[in-house]
Amino acid sequence: MTILYAIKNIKSIAASVIALCAALAAPSANAFDLSTYADNSRMSTGRWAKISVTEDGMYLLSNSQMRRMGFSDPSKVHIYGYGGRQLPDRMSADTYIDDLPMVQTLRTDRGLLFYAEGVTSPVVHTGSYIRPKQNAFTDEGYYFVSDCDGEDRPVPSEGTGSASAPETSFTDYIFHEKDLVSVAPTGQQYGGEDFLYTPTRKFNFELKDLVEGTDVWLACSFIATATSETSVSLTANDSELPYSGTDVIRSNSTDHGNYRASVTTKTFRAPGDKLTIGVTYNRAGTVSAPISTTYRSTTRATCACRVRRYASRSAATRPRLKGLRHRLLCGT
């Protein structure tokens, strides 16, 4: 287990540096007021451990896990942090929170139950299409566990259920996306599988608790660099999906190797809870690489559909609590 020692009062040092920079900066710099920042870091006292998550969900930090982290009294332990969502490129004083906020938790006889955010957030586009936004800088979201002082932040109860017309389904999404190679010098644009030498690939999805007779919305993002117009064609369980104009990827009109992108969307009746999406890249002219000497196109497939809500809390239908990984940061 790696032990990292905390730097005491790091926020005080940072505040002093910021104050000096603010005094020297031009009035147009729009620096945050010093009252934005805490006088001392929350992490300056107490024992701290770092835990990581990869996806959204309910997590249980058990009493035994807290004891293994070195906390002798789990009743005094709290969870802090932001999760894995990517922060905006431009900070705003209205949304900026200095230091670590406490996470809402439900304290049970087994431990702390809390909802954690991973690195993927759903973005609803025109119509009903949902596309994921990945954090470009990390594959995990992080939270911090500590016994420093503070009262519990309970989970509030909001709204009331309707007994006459209960909701029985909701729209869920699953996706396939791999960041295998950088395709632009921005640091946030990545490509996935190579379609130059393997023009047809298949991606398997499981539509859990699918509502029978529902439609599936499919969005496929594909990028390529070619001297003439190319296209992609899609299949669902080996059945060809209808052609649309967004299947076409325009030719690259520059001499700098910049790629062209296309996002094509399809709607079709779900063939069952097992879905295989086939993607074929139809080449024409000379296809070259957006980066280096690696010939590469890329795809991202997202499926959204209606799924059943859990009708009961029985062992057969109860959502599984996700696992946590941790390491000790510092202790007193």
PDB file of C-alpha atoms in Angstrom, residues 129-131 217-223 231-235 241-249 261-268 277-280 299-303:
ATOM      1  CA  TYR A 129     -30.922  10.451 -28.965  1.00  0.00           C
ATOM      2  CA  ILE A 130     -28.566  10.052 -26.045  1.00  0.00           C
ATOM      3  CA  ARG A 131     -24.831  10.192 -26.564  1.00  0.00           C
ATOM      4  CA  TRP A 217     -32.137   4.563 -31.109  1.00  0.00           C
ATOM      5  CA  LEU A 218     -28.666   4.007 -32.511  1.00  0.00           C
ATOM      6  CA  ALA A 219     -26.026   6.690 -33.010  1.00  0.00           C
ATOM      7  CA  CYS A 220     -22.719   5.829 -34.691  1.00  0.00           C
ATOM      8  CA  SER A 221     -19.867   8.337 -34.764  1.00  0.00           C
ATOM      9  CA  PHE A 222     -17.228   7.669 -37.414  1.00  0.00           C
ATOM     10  CA  ILE A 223     -14.158   9.632 -38.519  1.00  0.00           C
ATOM     11  CA  SER A 231     -19.521   6.015 -46.175  1.00  0.00           C
ATOM     12  CA  VAL A 232     -20.514   3.575 -43.468  1.00  0.00           C
ATOM     13  CA  SER A 233     -23.284   0.983 -43.520  1.00  0.00           C
ATOM     14  CA  LEU A 234     -24.887  -0.543 -40.456  1.00  0.00           C
ATOM     15  CA  THR A 235     -26.617  -3.804 -39.580  1.00  0.00           C
ATOM     16  CA  LEU A 241     -30.442  -0.822 -41.573  1.00  0.00           C
ATOM     17  CA  PRO A 242     -31.875   1.717 -44.051  1.00  0.00           C
ATOM     18  CA  TYR A 243     -29.471   4.146 -45.710  1.00  0.00           C
ATOM     19  CA  SER A 244     -29.501   7.813 -44.722  1.00  0.00           C
ATOM     20  CA  GLY A 245     -27.543  10.847 -45.848  1.00  0.00           C
ATOM     21  CA  THR A 246     -25.592  10.953 -42.584  1.00  0.00           C
ATOM     22  CA  ASP A 247     -23.952   7.641 -43.525  1.00  0.00           C
ATOM     23  CA  VAL A 248     -21.708   9.639 -45.874  1.00  0.00           C
ATOM     24  CA  ILE A 249     -18.309  10.973 -44.783  1.00  0.00           C
ATOM     25  CA  ALA A 261     -16.502  13.122 -38.957  1.00  0.00           C
ATOM     26  CA  SER A 262     -20.029  11.872 -39.404  1.00  0.00           C
ATOM     27  CA  VAL A 263     -22.664  10.933 -36.829  1.00  0.00           C
ATOM     28  CA  THR A 264     -25.388   8.771 -38.291  1.00  0.00           C
ATOM     29  CA  THR A 265     -28.533   7.832 -36.365  1.00  0.00           C
ATOM     30  CA  LYS A 266     -31.003   4.989 -36.841  1.00  0.00           C
ATOM     31  CA  THR A 267     -34.284   3.949 -35.235  1.00  0.00           C
ATOM     32  CA  PHE A 268     -35.470   0.357 -35.414  1.00  0.00           C
ATOM     33  CA  ILE A 277     -24.370  -3.908 -34.444  1.00  0.00           C
ATOM     34  CA  GLY A 278     -22.297  -4.366 -37.584  1.00  0.00           C
ATOM     35  CA  VAL A 279     -20.338  -1.415 -38.964  1.00  0.00           C
ATOM     36  CA  THR A 280     -18.808  -1.507 -42.439  1.00  0.00           C
ATOM     37  CA  THR A 299     -16.331   4.455 -34.652  1.00  0.00           C
ATOM     38  CA  ARG A 300     -18.459   4.991 -31.577  1.00  0.00           C
ATOM     39  CA  ALA A 301     -21.794   3.229 -31.238  1.00  0.00           C
ATOM     40  CA  THR A 302     -24.472   4.231 -28.725  1.00  0.00           C
ATOM     41  CA  CYS A 303     -27.794   2.444 -28.224  1.00  0.00           C
TER      42      CYS A 303
END
